[in-house]
Amino acid sequence: MIDPRVERLGDLVANYSLELKEGQVFRIDGYAIAEPLALALYRSALRAGALPYMNLTLDGLSEILVAEGSDEQISYLSPVQWAEIEELDALVTIWAETNTKSFTRSDEEKHGALISAQRKLSNRRWERIAKEEMRWCGTLHPTHAHAQDAAMSLGDYEAFFYSACHTDKDDPASHWQEVSHVLQARAETLAAVRELRIVGPDTDLRVGVAGRAWIAADGRYNMPDGEVFTSPVETETEGEIRYTFPAIFQGREVEDVRLRFEGGSVVAAESSRGQAYLRRLLDLDAGARILGEVAFGLNYEIDRFTRNILLDEKIGGTMHLALGAGFQQAGGSNSSALHWDMICDLRAEGEVYADGELIWKAGEFLEAAPVAVAGVGA
Amino acid sequence: MPDPRLERLADVVVDYSAAVKAGDLVVLEATPLAAPLVRETYRRILAAGGHPEVRMAVDGVAEALLDEGNEAQLGWVSPARVEQIERADVRIVFESEYNTRSLSDADPAKQAIVQRARKRLGDRLFERYASGELRWLVTLWPTQAAAQEAGMSLAEYEDFVFRAGFLDRDDPAGAWRDFGERLDGLAEWLGKTRELRVVAEDTDLRLGVEGRTWVASSGRENFPDGEIFTGPVETSVEGEIAFSFPAAFGGRVIEGVRLRFEGGEVVEASAKRGGEFLDEMLALDEGARRVGEFAFGLNESITEFTLNTLFDEKIGGTAHLALGKSYPETGGLNTSALHWDLVTDLRTGSEVFADGELVYRDGRFLDRP
């Protein structure tokens, strides 16, 4: 029997996140191990009248390419892939790893070459998404590898993941509609703020956000979702921050990152492990030392760190501040090849002030933002 | 340690069959059950300088489409398929099924819509193939489902499959080259024939083959392989044929098929089982009632019937006739969305005459060049 939580997730992503319509060309991307969700999405898309097709690949192939391919082979982009992008009305990416550490011993330079070649394809995709020519959603299918990263059994991890998506209950779409109202209201309230001050253990950071738009991440682009984010004013970050969770980029971890900002840029960076990698990423390009994103994680079903950014950045009661590329739709202008989400746990002692007024304490906003309809507290 | 026959298969497929060259875009299709073969083949393609692009097929997609799809959805072809056929240099398919019977209850009318939609694609594939722009290869990776279909254990079936591909030999590619030369000789010799007459139990069939080319299949498009085939003159086929082997097609099995031809066309058709599906396929389009291919199976390392056309049509001592589309390289002109191979055993009580002269008896050519 098909896990009803998987079936509901397929329905939710097809109908709520992507709003698939009749005749829309819809591609399902992922590894073959994500087969149950891929099939659920395929069926939901057919019921919506869309034209779905599978684009599944096999785990372990990119590792072989990096290890055995020539530079030309690693950087090669298939004309089939280029042509397909132009035809899509909607795309889902299902993340489902069989081994999250499979690139650990790969040649970094060759791995980097593969990533930057693939980025050309994803840039074109983002261009079409930004122009509203196509829709995209990223979601996950639980695997042993993800459960292992979270130090959980697969069964427990599935329960955790589907509760974060609310597909463990009937009618998850109406839950997400409510979340959407609450997050939109929060985003509107935050839009009036000129400066945020984040205070916590070894943390006292001022982030200028005047004139920037806050965006409610309400399950359209990610499932699960649940955050509000913006891009800070590039020159106005001042002070210190300590990230309690490991900061992970492309599978490599840096622990206990501490950053000091002056005039918007990182001027000092320390960590207890992975210092060389931290320095290399900060020196990647001119934009890598500047914040591209500040966000509140507001999905309270996600109550633990699981080494997966899709989930970790939404942990209820955390904030994340990403180094690197900002979001144009939020008014951000920082550009970089980096976008490194680092998560700061504010659930125990954190406080956030908006233009001097305390608005957030111990992982929650003090006042609910005014919402037109009854909703969940965020 | 991996089965050395797996490495030999990947080797033969990439170096001999598909002959991958530097710069080739090679699209590879398989189910996850063939994962070890996919990874090994991926390696060989890289080593040959090609660009492998892997598309995995999972179980249940065809079933879902036939279950839920409306006419527009059934008749739609994805941009991935269109672009692959347009842009790939090589296309390799590893048959690797989970369940050979999963479509048994599917609606034949819906299957026909899917079939017709893929026809245009198939035409384009053959066009690029005929002009040498695209190479394609179909082979099989042994799975429990295929073993079950054959009535064997997986280990027995692996032996059967790998023996059929000469992969139990040290130099499979060399063996295929030698076999290919023999088939070429036979094809050339048959090329002089104007009419074939096939006589066997419940069978007396005449096929005009004048001016048509016999093609030797020696492991380039199918692997394993071993047949010579042509496209008979479209209006020439007369008489009756009974197919002693069941015919697996579109995920179902049709047994005891008998056909009567007049003026090249099927005028009477019956089956012991699956008659409705047979009728549906014959009505698919105009070309579906005509013969697109006639062939002799000549691979004597395949002796057993396993309900899989890839193998059955090559059994040494059999013949097969396909309803529907002919292959342009034979000179055949029939077009159809159908190409359905029906196989019959000629190993006992059979004779074949070429322009009146007995040339084949009980599964073997009498006077092989």
XYZ file of C-alpha atoms in Angstrom:
747
model
C 0.000 0.000 0.000
C 1.153 3.512 -0.743
C 2.000 5.510 2.384
C -0.909 7.996 2.603
C 1.545 10.651 3.815
C 3.426 10.320 0.533
C 0.225 10.457 -1.467
C -0.872 13.628 0.364
C 2.546 15.182 -0.224
C 2.225 14.494 -3.948
C -1.199 16.119 -3.954
C -0.045 19.079 -1.884
C 2.937 19.873 -4.086
C 1.006 19.383 -7.340
C -2.053 21.388 -6.325
C -1.047 23.801 -3.568
C 2.643 24.506 -4.227
C 2.698 24.385 -8.019
C -1.027 24.905 -8.745
C -0.747 22.627 -11.783
C -3.237 23.351 -14.494
C -4.543 21.537 -17.510
C -2.039 21.170 -20.295
C 0.986 22.319 -18.299
C 4.225 20.506 -18.986
C 5.514 19.272 -15.637
C 8.854 17.562 -15.033
C 9.681 15.505 -11.959
C 13.403 15.602 -11.107
C 15.147 13.368 -8.614
C 16.963 10.147 -7.942
C 15.249 6.854 -8.636
C 15.201 6.171 -4.885
C 12.470 8.837 -4.655
C 10.201 6.616 -6.749
C 7.210 6.531 -4.337
C 6.907 10.322 -4.197
C 7.722 10.695 -7.879
C 4.839 8.371 -8.726
C 2.474 10.116 -6.319
C 3.321 13.433 -7.990
C 2.866 11.890 -11.419
C -0.606 10.649 -10.539
C -1.641 13.923 -8.888
C -0.442 15.828 -11.935
C -2.451 13.588 -14.270
C -5.549 14.206 -12.146
C -4.921 17.951 -12.427
C -4.893 17.582 -16.217
C -1.202 18.431 -16.525
C 1.352 16.679 -18.743
C 3.825 15.125 -16.315
C 7.013 13.255 -17.079
C 9.831 11.744 -15.097
C 13.426 12.872 -15.112
C 14.986 10.482 -12.638
C 18.622 9.601 -12.429
C 20.723 7.087 -10.565
C 22.722 7.810 -7.435
C 26.482 7.523 -7.709
C 26.881 8.703 -11.301
C 28.061 12.263 -10.638
C 30.676 10.822 -8.296
C 31.947 8.620 -11.151
C 31.917 11.641 -13.484
C 34.025 13.722 -11.071
C 36.427 10.836 -10.424
C 36.851 9.557 -13.981
C 35.647 12.244 -16.373
C 37.859 14.647 -18.287
C 37.493 18.402 -17.660
C 35.465 18.610 -20.851
C 33.157 15.796 -19.768
C 32.662 17.305 -16.307
C 31.727 20.705 -17.756
C 29.529 19.283 -20.518
C 25.907 20.380 -20.565
C 23.534 18.232 -22.536
C 21.634 19.966 -25.351
C 18.674 17.801 -24.367
C 18.648 19.419 -20.911
C 18.959 22.908 -22.401
C 16.091 22.307 -24.770
C 13.875 20.844 -22.055
C 14.159 23.829 -19.722
C 12.507 26.040 -22.303
C 9.490 23.741 -22.539
C 8.625 23.400 -18.862
C 5.686 25.060 -17.135
C 6.450 23.470 -13.796
C 9.264 21.540 -12.202
C 9.649 19.701 -8.940
C 12.997 18.721 -7.481
C 12.848 15.807 -5.090
C 15.899 15.676 -2.870
C 16.576 12.098 -1.824
C 20.166 11.139 -1.179
C 21.466 7.627 -0.738
C 24.701 8.942 0.765
C 25.103 12.573 1.793
C 28.886 12.218 2.112
C 29.655 10.610 -1.229
C 31.641 13.618 -2.487
C 33.673 14.020 0.710
C 36.851 12.598 -0.824
C 36.290 13.882 -4.346
C 38.728 16.304 -5.904
C 37.374 19.670 -4.748
C 38.326 21.480 -7.903
C 36.659 18.935 -10.181
C 33.580 18.827 -7.976
C 33.505 22.620 -8.115
C 33.720 22.489 -11.917
C 30.717 20.166 -12.030
C 28.708 22.433 -9.731
C 29.492 25.582 -11.708
C 28.641 23.889 -15.008
C 25.315 22.727 -13.598
C 24.704 26.237 -12.272
C 24.429 27.521 -15.834
C 21.392 25.310 -16.280
C 19.877 26.274 -12.941
C 20.477 29.976 -13.658
C 18.388 29.699 -16.794
C 15.761 27.911 -14.751
C 15.746 30.698 -12.140
C 15.486 33.268 -14.893
C 12.307 31.624 -16.179
C 10.933 31.258 -12.644
C 11.598 34.949 -11.916
C 9.771 35.928 -15.108
C 6.894 33.720 -13.987
C 7.250 31.604 -17.110
C 7.492 28.509 -14.951
C 6.929 27.313 -11.396
C 9.311 25.341 -9.222
C 9.128 23.544 -5.910
C 11.807 21.647 -3.987
C 10.834 18.868 -1.612
C 12.328 15.732 -0.121
C 11.744 12.013 0.039
C 13.009 10.532 3.313
C 15.889 8.057 2.937
C 18.180 6.235 5.326
C 20.954 8.687 4.451
C 18.892 11.703 5.552
C 17.708 9.835 8.661
C 21.313 8.935 9.479
C 22.373 12.590 9.162
C 19.619 13.439 11.622
C 20.672 10.560 13.920
C 17.218 9.029 13.638
C 15.716 5.778 12.418
C 14.055 5.993 9.006
C 10.620 5.479 10.608
C 11.169 8.293 13.098
C 12.585 10.533 10.393
C 9.566 9.940 8.173
C 7.234 10.837 11.050
C 9.274 14.002 11.676
C 9.402 14.990 8.006
C 5.737 14.398 7.165
C 4.620 16.258 10.290
C 6.743 19.214 9.115
C 4.781 19.066 5.844
C 1.496 18.418 7.671
C 0.873 15.501 5.358
C 0.481 13.242 8.380
C -2.984 14.788 8.655
C -5.902 15.176 6.281
C -6.110 18.282 4.130
C -2.607 19.694 4.526
C -3.432 22.354 1.912
C -5.763 24.209 4.242
C -3.074 24.180 6.927
C -0.653 25.788 4.476
C -3.231 28.346 3.414
C -3.508 29.395 7.053
C 0.265 29.461 7.420
C 0.386 31.613 4.346
C -1.976 34.197 5.876
C 0.029 34.314 9.100
C 3.371 34.642 7.320
C 2.064 37.301 4.922
C 0.846 39.331 7.907
C 4.219 38.920 9.606
C 6.032 39.983 6.437
C 3.874 43.127 6.207
C 4.594 44.046 9.831
C 8.333 43.557 9.347
C 8.329 45.712 6.227
C 8.020 48.812 8.420
C 11.179 47.961 10.383
C 14.387 49.891 9.695
C 16.821 47.954 11.840
C 16.854 44.559 13.541
C 19.080 43.883 16.518
C 19.702 40.237 17.328
C 20.943 39.463 20.825
C 21.948 36.031 22.077
C 24.921 34.100 23.431
C 28.056 35.763 21.979
C 25.725 37.534 19.583
C 24.833 41.208 19.249
C 24.218 42.048 15.638
C 22.504 45.013 13.977
C 21.079 44.421 10.533
C 19.673 47.248 8.414
C 16.493 46.262 6.583
C 14.952 49.665 5.784
C 13.116 49.686 2.491
C 13.499 45.963 1.950
C 10.578 43.645 1.261
C 9.960 40.668 3.530
C 8.816 37.533 1.780
C 6.589 34.841 3.242
C 7.870 31.388 2.378
C 4.567 29.589 2.577
C 5.076 26.270 0.805
C 5.112 27.375 -2.826
C 8.829 26.976 -3.483
C 9.726 24.546 -0.721
C 7.823 21.820 1.032
C 8.017 21.874 3.992
C 8.322 25.596 4.389
C 7.730 28.260 7.027
C 9.932 31.311 7.198
C 9.909 35.012 6.449
C 13.027 36.450 4.869
C 14.534 39.510 3.297
C 17.878 40.716 2.005
C 19.526 43.203 4.397
C 20.932 46.559 3.320
C 24.357 45.520 2.071
C 26.438 48.069 3.986
C 24.629 48.178 7.300
C 25.419 44.972 9.192
C 27.381 45.674 12.384
C 28.447 43.517 15.332
C 28.945 39.864 16.161
C 27.096 36.611 15.699
C 27.770 33.059 16.846
C 26.120 30.231 14.960
C 25.345 27.395 17.333
C 24.516 24.839 14.657
C 27.211 23.587 12.293
C 27.256 25.586 9.053
C 27.137 23.197 6.110
C 27.991 24.025 2.512
C 27.997 21.401 -0.235
C 28.245 18.608 2.293
C 31.193 20.059 4.193
C 30.685 21.218 7.791
C 32.148 24.162 9.666
C 31.498 24.157 13.402
C 30.822 26.973 15.838
C 31.185 29.800 13.334
C 31.679 33.297 14.837
C 31.571 36.318 12.552
C 32.234 40.005 13.139
C 30.737 42.528 10.714
C 31.744 46.127 10.078
C 30.043 48.298 7.473
C 28.181 45.258 6.152
C 31.196 43.003 5.616
C 32.733 40.166 7.600
C 35.980 41.455 9.098
C 36.743 38.529 11.408
C 35.726 34.879 11.164
C 36.487 32.030 13.508
C 35.347 28.466 13.909
C 36.250 25.430 15.956
C 36.488 23.109 12.928
C 36.748 23.691 9.205
C 38.496 27.058 9.452
C 40.320 26.680 6.117
C 37.080 25.956 4.295
C 35.391 28.928 6.009
C 38.193 31.240 4.832
C 38.106 29.889 1.316
C 34.365 30.460 1.029
C 34.637 33.988 2.455
C 37.294 34.750 -0.168
C 35.278 33.212 -3.006
C 34.312 36.619 -4.405
C 33.546 40.184 -3.371
C 29.985 39.419 -2.322
C 30.814 36.385 -0.177
C 31.468 38.478 2.968
C 28.161 40.313 2.789
C 24.788 39.100 4.037
C 22.346 38.158 1.300
C 19.550 37.040 3.577
C 18.154 37.421 7.057
C 15.215 35.230 8.032
C 13.070 33.897 10.841
C 12.442 30.132 10.937
C 8.808 29.614 11.909
C 7.910 25.973 11.340
C 7.501 24.701 14.875
C 6.986 21.080 13.769
C 10.658 21.248 12.872
C 12.135 21.139 16.326
C 15.602 19.783 15.731
C 18.696 20.189 13.610
C 18.961 17.430 10.989
C 21.850 18.585 8.738
C 19.521 19.379 5.861
C 19.080 23.014 4.926
C 15.583 22.487 3.525
C 14.468 21.698 7.069
C 17.052 23.372 9.277
C 16.482 26.916 8.028
C 12.820 26.588 8.974
C 13.308 25.298 12.532
C 10.760 27.218 14.604
C 12.582 29.686 16.853
C 15.758 30.085 14.823
C 17.099 32.782 12.558
C 19.351 32.297 9.603
C 21.639 34.820 8.049
C 23.134 33.775 4.765
C 26.436 34.994 3.368
C 26.459 35.713 -0.344
C 23.829 36.222 -3.009
C 20.795 38.306 -2.081
C 17.242 38.182 -3.424
C 16.248 40.735 -6.025
C 12.568 40.337 -5.224
C 13.363 41.439 -1.650
C 15.303 44.468 -2.908
C 18.694 42.831 -2.346
C 21.580 43.686 -4.637
C 24.450 41.570 -3.344
C 25.732 39.153 -5.936
C 27.974 36.184 -5.270
C 28.460 32.564 -6.295
C 27.903 31.831 -2.611
C 24.625 31.589 -0.768
C 25.460 29.989 2.525
C 22.640 29.697 4.993
C 23.921 29.641 8.586
C 21.499 28.995 11.363
C 21.418 30.611 14.756
C 19.398 28.951 17.518
C 17.510 31.611 19.479
C 15.106 29.299 21.273
C 16.782 29.383 24.693
C 17.991 32.947 25.217
C 17.548 34.922 22.046
C 16.019 38.362 21.757
C 15.292 40.415 18.696
C 14.592 44.156 18.701
C 12.942 46.003 15.851
C 13.996 49.660 15.876
C 14.698 49.294 19.588
C 11.492 47.483 20.518
C 11.620 43.870 21.734
C 9.596 41.792 19.252
C 10.946 38.266 19.717
C 12.043 36.340 22.772
C 13.079 32.725 23.268
C 12.179 31.699 19.771
C 8.809 33.382 19.343
C 7.350 36.693 18.285
C 5.796 38.399 21.279
C 2.718 39.563 19.430
C 0.848 37.835 16.683
C 0.812 39.912 13.541
C -2.726 41.003 12.696
C -4.239 38.407 10.364
C -7.482 38.700 8.509
C -8.454 35.097 9.133
C -7.980 32.877 12.156
C -4.602 31.220 11.897
C -1.859 29.437 13.703
C 0.470 31.434 15.906
C 3.779 32.164 14.299
C 33.168 -8.879 -6.663
C 30.978 -8.006 -9.625
C 30.012 -10.731 -12.082
C 32.686 -10.530 -14.825
C 29.885 -11.044 -17.347
C 28.456 -7.655 -16.280
C 31.726 -5.943 -17.200
C 31.863 -7.835 -20.495
C 28.303 -6.771 -21.270
C 29.097 -3.107 -20.567
C 32.214 -3.467 -22.699
C 30.486 -5.065 -25.667
C 27.601 -2.599 -25.519
C 29.802 0.501 -25.489
C 32.708 -0.595 -27.676
C 31.143 -3.061 -30.123
C 27.383 -2.484 -30.339
C 27.038 1.268 -29.874
C 30.666 1.985 -30.846
C 30.717 5.130 -28.683
C 33.153 7.784 -29.899
C 34.606 10.893 -28.275
C 31.998 13.634 -28.039
C 28.967 11.372 -28.475
C 25.907 12.231 -26.410
C 24.759 8.843 -25.150
C 21.314 8.574 -23.598
C 20.956 5.568 -21.330
C 17.597 4.250 -20.163
C 17.025 1.592 -17.509
C 15.151 0.813 -14.314
C 16.908 0.925 -10.937
C 17.084 -2.887 -11.060
C 19.858 -2.498 -13.631
C 21.798 -0.037 -11.439
C 25.102 -2.015 -11.407
C 25.067 -2.283 -15.199
C 24.148 1.398 -15.573
C 27.092 2.483 -13.416
C 29.524 0.206 -15.246
C 28.266 1.343 -18.646
C 28.441 4.985 -17.527
C 32.139 4.393 -16.739
C 32.815 2.828 -20.141
C 31.071 5.668 -21.948
C 33.263 8.177 -20.099
C 36.352 6.119 -20.940
C 35.346 6.177 -24.618
C 35.112 9.981 -24.440
C 31.309 10.123 -24.602
C 28.811 12.129 -22.575
C 26.440 9.763 -20.767
C 22.977 11.038 -19.860
C 21.010 8.636 -17.695
C 17.222 8.519 -17.523
C 15.832 6.039 -15.049
C 12.430 4.501 -15.603
C 10.589 3.432 -12.492
C 7.828 0.909 -12.184
C 4.253 2.131 -12.322
C 4.502 5.120 -14.651
C 2.919 3.419 -17.671
C 0.294 1.892 -15.427
C -0.546 5.276 -13.870
C -0.813 6.894 -17.284
C -3.142 4.195 -18.621
C -5.144 4.358 -15.389
C -5.560 8.078 -15.014
C -4.643 9.625 -18.332
C -7.180 11.373 -20.546
C -6.842 11.372 -24.293
C -4.610 14.445 -24.399
C -2.329 12.999 -21.747
C -2.168 9.548 -23.351
C -1.336 11.080 -26.702
C 1.373 13.401 -25.373
C 5.079 12.850 -25.822
C 7.471 14.518 -23.391
C 10.057 17.045 -24.577
C 12.725 14.776 -23.107
C 11.845 12.009 -25.565
C 11.538 14.378 -28.486
C 14.832 16.117 -27.745
C 16.692 12.877 -27.064
C 15.732 11.487 -30.403
C 16.586 14.787 -32.067
C 19.921 15.397 -30.363
C 21.423 12.183 -29.026
C 24.145 10.378 -30.961
C 23.477 7.062 -29.259
C 20.493 5.707 -27.374
C 20.931 2.629 -25.183
C 18.036 0.892 -23.446
C 18.508 -1.732 -20.753
C 15.273 -3.665 -20.424
C 15.062 -4.433 -16.715
C 11.501 -5.017 -15.671
C 9.933 -5.334 -12.239
C 6.837 -7.102 -13.517
C 6.329 -8.232 -17.058
C 2.550 -8.459 -16.649
C 1.705 -5.203 -14.915
C -0.288 -3.921 -17.885
C -2.412 -7.055 -18.321
C -5.604 -5.247 -17.343
C -4.884 -2.033 -19.218
C -7.463 -0.811 -21.704
C -6.220 -1.766 -25.216
C -7.931 1.292 -26.700
C -5.896 3.531 -24.413
C -2.731 1.610 -25.227
C -3.460 2.222 -28.878
C -3.549 6.006 -28.278
C -0.131 5.842 -26.620
C 1.159 3.679 -29.476
C -0.014 6.105 -32.147
C 1.488 9.081 -30.328
C 4.869 7.401 -30.252
C 4.742 6.563 -33.927
C 5.884 9.972 -35.098
C 8.742 9.741 -32.679
C 9.600 6.267 -33.887
C 9.568 7.494 -37.481
C 11.997 10.268 -36.625
C 14.194 7.812 -34.743
C 14.387 5.502 -37.757
C 15.035 8.460 -40.026
C 18.023 9.609 -37.990
C 19.100 6.001 -37.622
C 18.902 5.372 -41.361
C 20.962 8.483 -42.087
C 23.589 7.344 -39.586
C 23.082 10.293 -37.218
C 21.804 8.155 -34.367
C 22.750 4.695 -33.147
C 20.479 2.774 -30.831
C 20.758 -0.410 -28.867
C 18.340 -2.463 -26.818
C 19.607 -5.093 -24.435
C 18.369 -6.777 -21.290
C 19.538 -6.941 -17.727
C 18.263 -10.110 -16.043
C 15.669 -9.442 -13.340
C 13.502 -11.741 -11.244
C 10.466 -10.737 -13.310
C 12.091 -11.747 -16.584
C 13.354 -14.971 -14.977
C 9.848 -15.708 -13.716
C 8.430 -15.057 -17.165
C 10.924 -17.575 -18.520
C 10.137 -20.083 -15.770
C 13.656 -20.034 -14.392
C 15.512 -19.038 -11.246
C 17.397 -15.758 -11.496
C 20.739 -17.603 -11.583
C 19.535 -19.903 -14.374
C 18.157 -16.950 -16.285
C 21.420 -15.016 -15.943
C 23.219 -18.001 -17.462
C 20.673 -18.068 -20.284
C 20.987 -14.336 -21.002
C 24.759 -14.147 -20.829
C 25.209 -17.306 -22.927
C 22.917 -15.826 -25.589
C 25.218 -12.783 -25.750
C 28.383 -14.932 -25.904
C 29.383 -13.270 -22.639
C 30.498 -16.601 -21.231
C 33.295 -16.477 -23.803
C 36.605 -14.675 -23.393
C 36.228 -12.393 -26.392
C 32.526 -11.734 -26.899
C 33.104 -8.906 -29.376
C 35.303 -11.160 -31.513
C 32.666 -13.894 -31.436
C 30.043 -11.376 -32.579
C 32.249 -10.215 -35.433
C 32.701 -13.803 -36.661
C 28.990 -14.580 -36.329
C 28.184 -11.321 -38.108
C 30.269 -12.342 -41.113
C 28.336 -15.604 -41.398
C 25.033 -13.749 -41.235
C 26.195 -11.271 -43.873
C 26.930 -14.171 -46.244
C 23.514 -15.681 -45.682
C 21.768 -12.349 -46.211
C 23.569 -11.760 -49.463
C 22.649 -15.221 -50.737
C 18.945 -14.799 -49.816
C 18.953 -11.443 -51.576
C 18.662 -13.260 -54.905
C 15.332 -14.838 -53.951
C 12.026 -13.687 -55.444
C 9.589 -15.713 -53.360
C 9.732 -17.634 -50.111
C 7.292 -20.370 -49.198
C 7.127 -21.473 -45.576
C 5.476 -24.814 -44.850
C 4.894 -26.137 -41.332
C 2.035 -27.339 -39.147
C -1.065 -25.255 -40.012
C 1.213 -23.059 -42.077
C 1.628 -22.552 -45.793
C 2.656 -19.011 -46.498
C 4.110 -17.332 -49.584
C 5.996 -14.052 -49.325
C 7.363 -11.998 -52.192
C 10.807 -10.646 -51.393
C 12.006 -9.660 -54.837
C 14.090 -6.523 -54.851
C 14.143 -6.355 -51.097
C 17.312 -6.324 -49.010
C 18.046 -8.929 -46.358
C 19.737 -7.367 -43.353
C 22.016 -9.259 -40.985
C 21.535 -8.343 -37.305
C 24.719 -9.025 -35.460
C 24.483 -7.219 -32.143
C 24.505 -3.539 -33.111
C 20.871 -2.585 -32.440
C 19.766 -5.572 -30.409
C 21.894 -7.432 -27.967
C 21.934 -10.385 -27.986
C 21.188 -10.762 -31.633
C 21.368 -13.215 -34.516
C 18.819 -12.976 -37.284
C 18.453 -11.996 -40.902
C 15.377 -10.041 -41.868
C 13.716 -8.285 -44.748
C 10.533 -6.378 -45.520
C 8.372 -8.473 -47.860
C 6.613 -6.891 -50.830
C 3.553 -5.341 -49.202
C 0.888 -6.866 -51.465
C 2.512 -10.257 -51.941
C 1.790 -12.255 -48.817
C -0.665 -15.145 -49.391
C -1.754 -18.089 -47.270
C -1.854 -19.103 -43.654
C 0.478 -19.116 -40.717
C 0.087 -20.435 -37.173
C 2.462 -19.130 -34.541
C 3.503 -21.882 -32.184
C 4.910 -19.518 -29.553
C 2.783 -17.172 -27.454
C 3.319 -13.523 -28.283
C 4.118 -11.026 -25.538
C 3.245 -7.482 -26.490
C 2.293 -4.313 -24.653
C 2.522 -6.065 -21.300
C 0.194 -8.943 -22.131
C 0.368 -12.406 -23.662
C -1.572 -13.587 -26.699
C -1.595 -17.302 -27.433
C -2.253 -19.445 -30.479
C -2.319 -16.655 -33.051
C -3.348 -17.728 -36.592
C -3.451 -15.395 -39.545
C -4.685 -15.747 -43.114
C -3.376 -13.352 -45.767
C -4.764 -12.353 -49.123
C -3.048 -9.818 -51.345
C -0.661 -8.955 -48.521
C -3.384 -8.232 -46.010
C -4.666 -10.109 -42.978
C -8.186 -11.229 -43.878
C -8.723 -13.584 -40.980
C -7.190 -13.578 -37.513
C -7.786 -15.678 -34.456
C -6.126 -16.381 -31.129
C -6.707 -18.965 -28.423
C -6.179 -16.268 -25.818
C -6.138 -12.487 -26.216
C -8.175 -12.305 -29.429
C -9.659 -8.966 -28.462
C -6.236 -7.397 -28.116
C -5.172 -8.929 -31.439
C -8.195 -7.327 -33.136
C -7.442 -3.995 -31.485
C -3.874 -4.025 -32.768
C -4.908 -5.070 -36.292
C -7.310 -2.131 -36.367
C -4.684 0.333 -35.167
C -4.140 1.758 -38.641
C -4.000 0.756 -42.263
C -0.503 -0.675 -42.128
C -1.197 -2.845 -39.106
C -2.732 -5.594 -41.263
C 0.321 -5.948 -43.475
C 3.660 -7.653 -42.939
C 6.504 -5.256 -42.162
C 9.182 -7.852 -41.535
C 9.979 -11.478 -42.177
C 13.037 -13.013 -40.524
C 14.939 -16.136 -39.586
C 16.284 -16.541 -36.026
C 19.793 -17.968 -36.162
C 21.381 -17.682 -32.718
C 21.947 -21.264 -31.672
C 23.077 -20.195 -28.216
C 19.388 -19.392 -27.670
C 17.415 -22.608 -27.626
C 14.659 -21.893 -25.154
C 11.501 -19.862 -25.532
C 11.311 -17.283 -22.710
C 8.388 -15.035 -23.663
C 10.643 -12.112 -24.478
C 10.822 -11.027 -28.111
C 14.394 -9.784 -27.800
C 15.443 -13.418 -27.300
C 12.626 -15.416 -28.814
C 12.902 -13.939 -32.301
C 16.579 -14.944 -32.405
C 16.172 -18.566 -31.300
C 18.131 -20.647 -33.793
C 15.588 -22.496 -35.947
C 12.673 -20.069 -35.720
C 11.120 -17.552 -38.038
C 9.194 -14.416 -37.174
C 6.847 -12.181 -38.965
C 6.035 -8.673 -37.812
C 2.724 -6.975 -38.443
C 3.048 -3.280 -39.112
C 5.985 -1.006 -39.721
C 8.798 -2.181 -41.947
C 12.427 -1.161 -41.667
C 13.394 1.238 -44.449
C 16.845 -0.330 -44.864
C 15.159 -3.498 -46.211
C 13.352 -1.570 -48.917
C 10.074 -2.194 -47.079
C 7.467 0.533 -47.548
C 4.813 -0.325 -44.987
C 4.116 2.298 -42.336
C 2.193 1.786 -39.127
C 2.256 2.634 -35.430
C 2.504 -1.117 -34.910
C 5.524 -3.367 -35.141
C 4.581 -6.652 -33.533
C 6.892 -9.610 -33.875
C 5.188 -12.997 -33.888
C 7.505 -15.993 -33.611
C 7.033 -19.544 -34.806
C 9.160 -22.608 -34.206
C 10.488 -24.259 -37.370
C 12.779 -26.779 -35.680
C 10.534 -29.759 -36.379
C 8.350 -30.620 -39.369
C 9.079 -27.504 -41.378
C 10.375 -26.644 -44.830
C 11.186 -23.383 -46.556
C 11.389 -23.046 -50.320
C 13.167 -20.238 -52.166
C 11.705 -19.863 -55.662
C 10.562 -23.475 -55.425
C 13.846 -24.914 -54.214
C 14.041 -26.451 -50.724
C 16.588 -24.363 -48.803
C 15.698 -24.880 -45.149
C 14.441 -27.856 -43.194
C 13.714 -28.357 -39.488
C 15.341 -25.163 -38.330
C 18.466 -25.054 -40.513
C 19.496 -23.809 -43.924
C 20.480 -26.821 -46.050
C 23.067 -25.230 -48.249
C 24.723 -22.520 -46.261
C 27.209 -20.398 -48.174
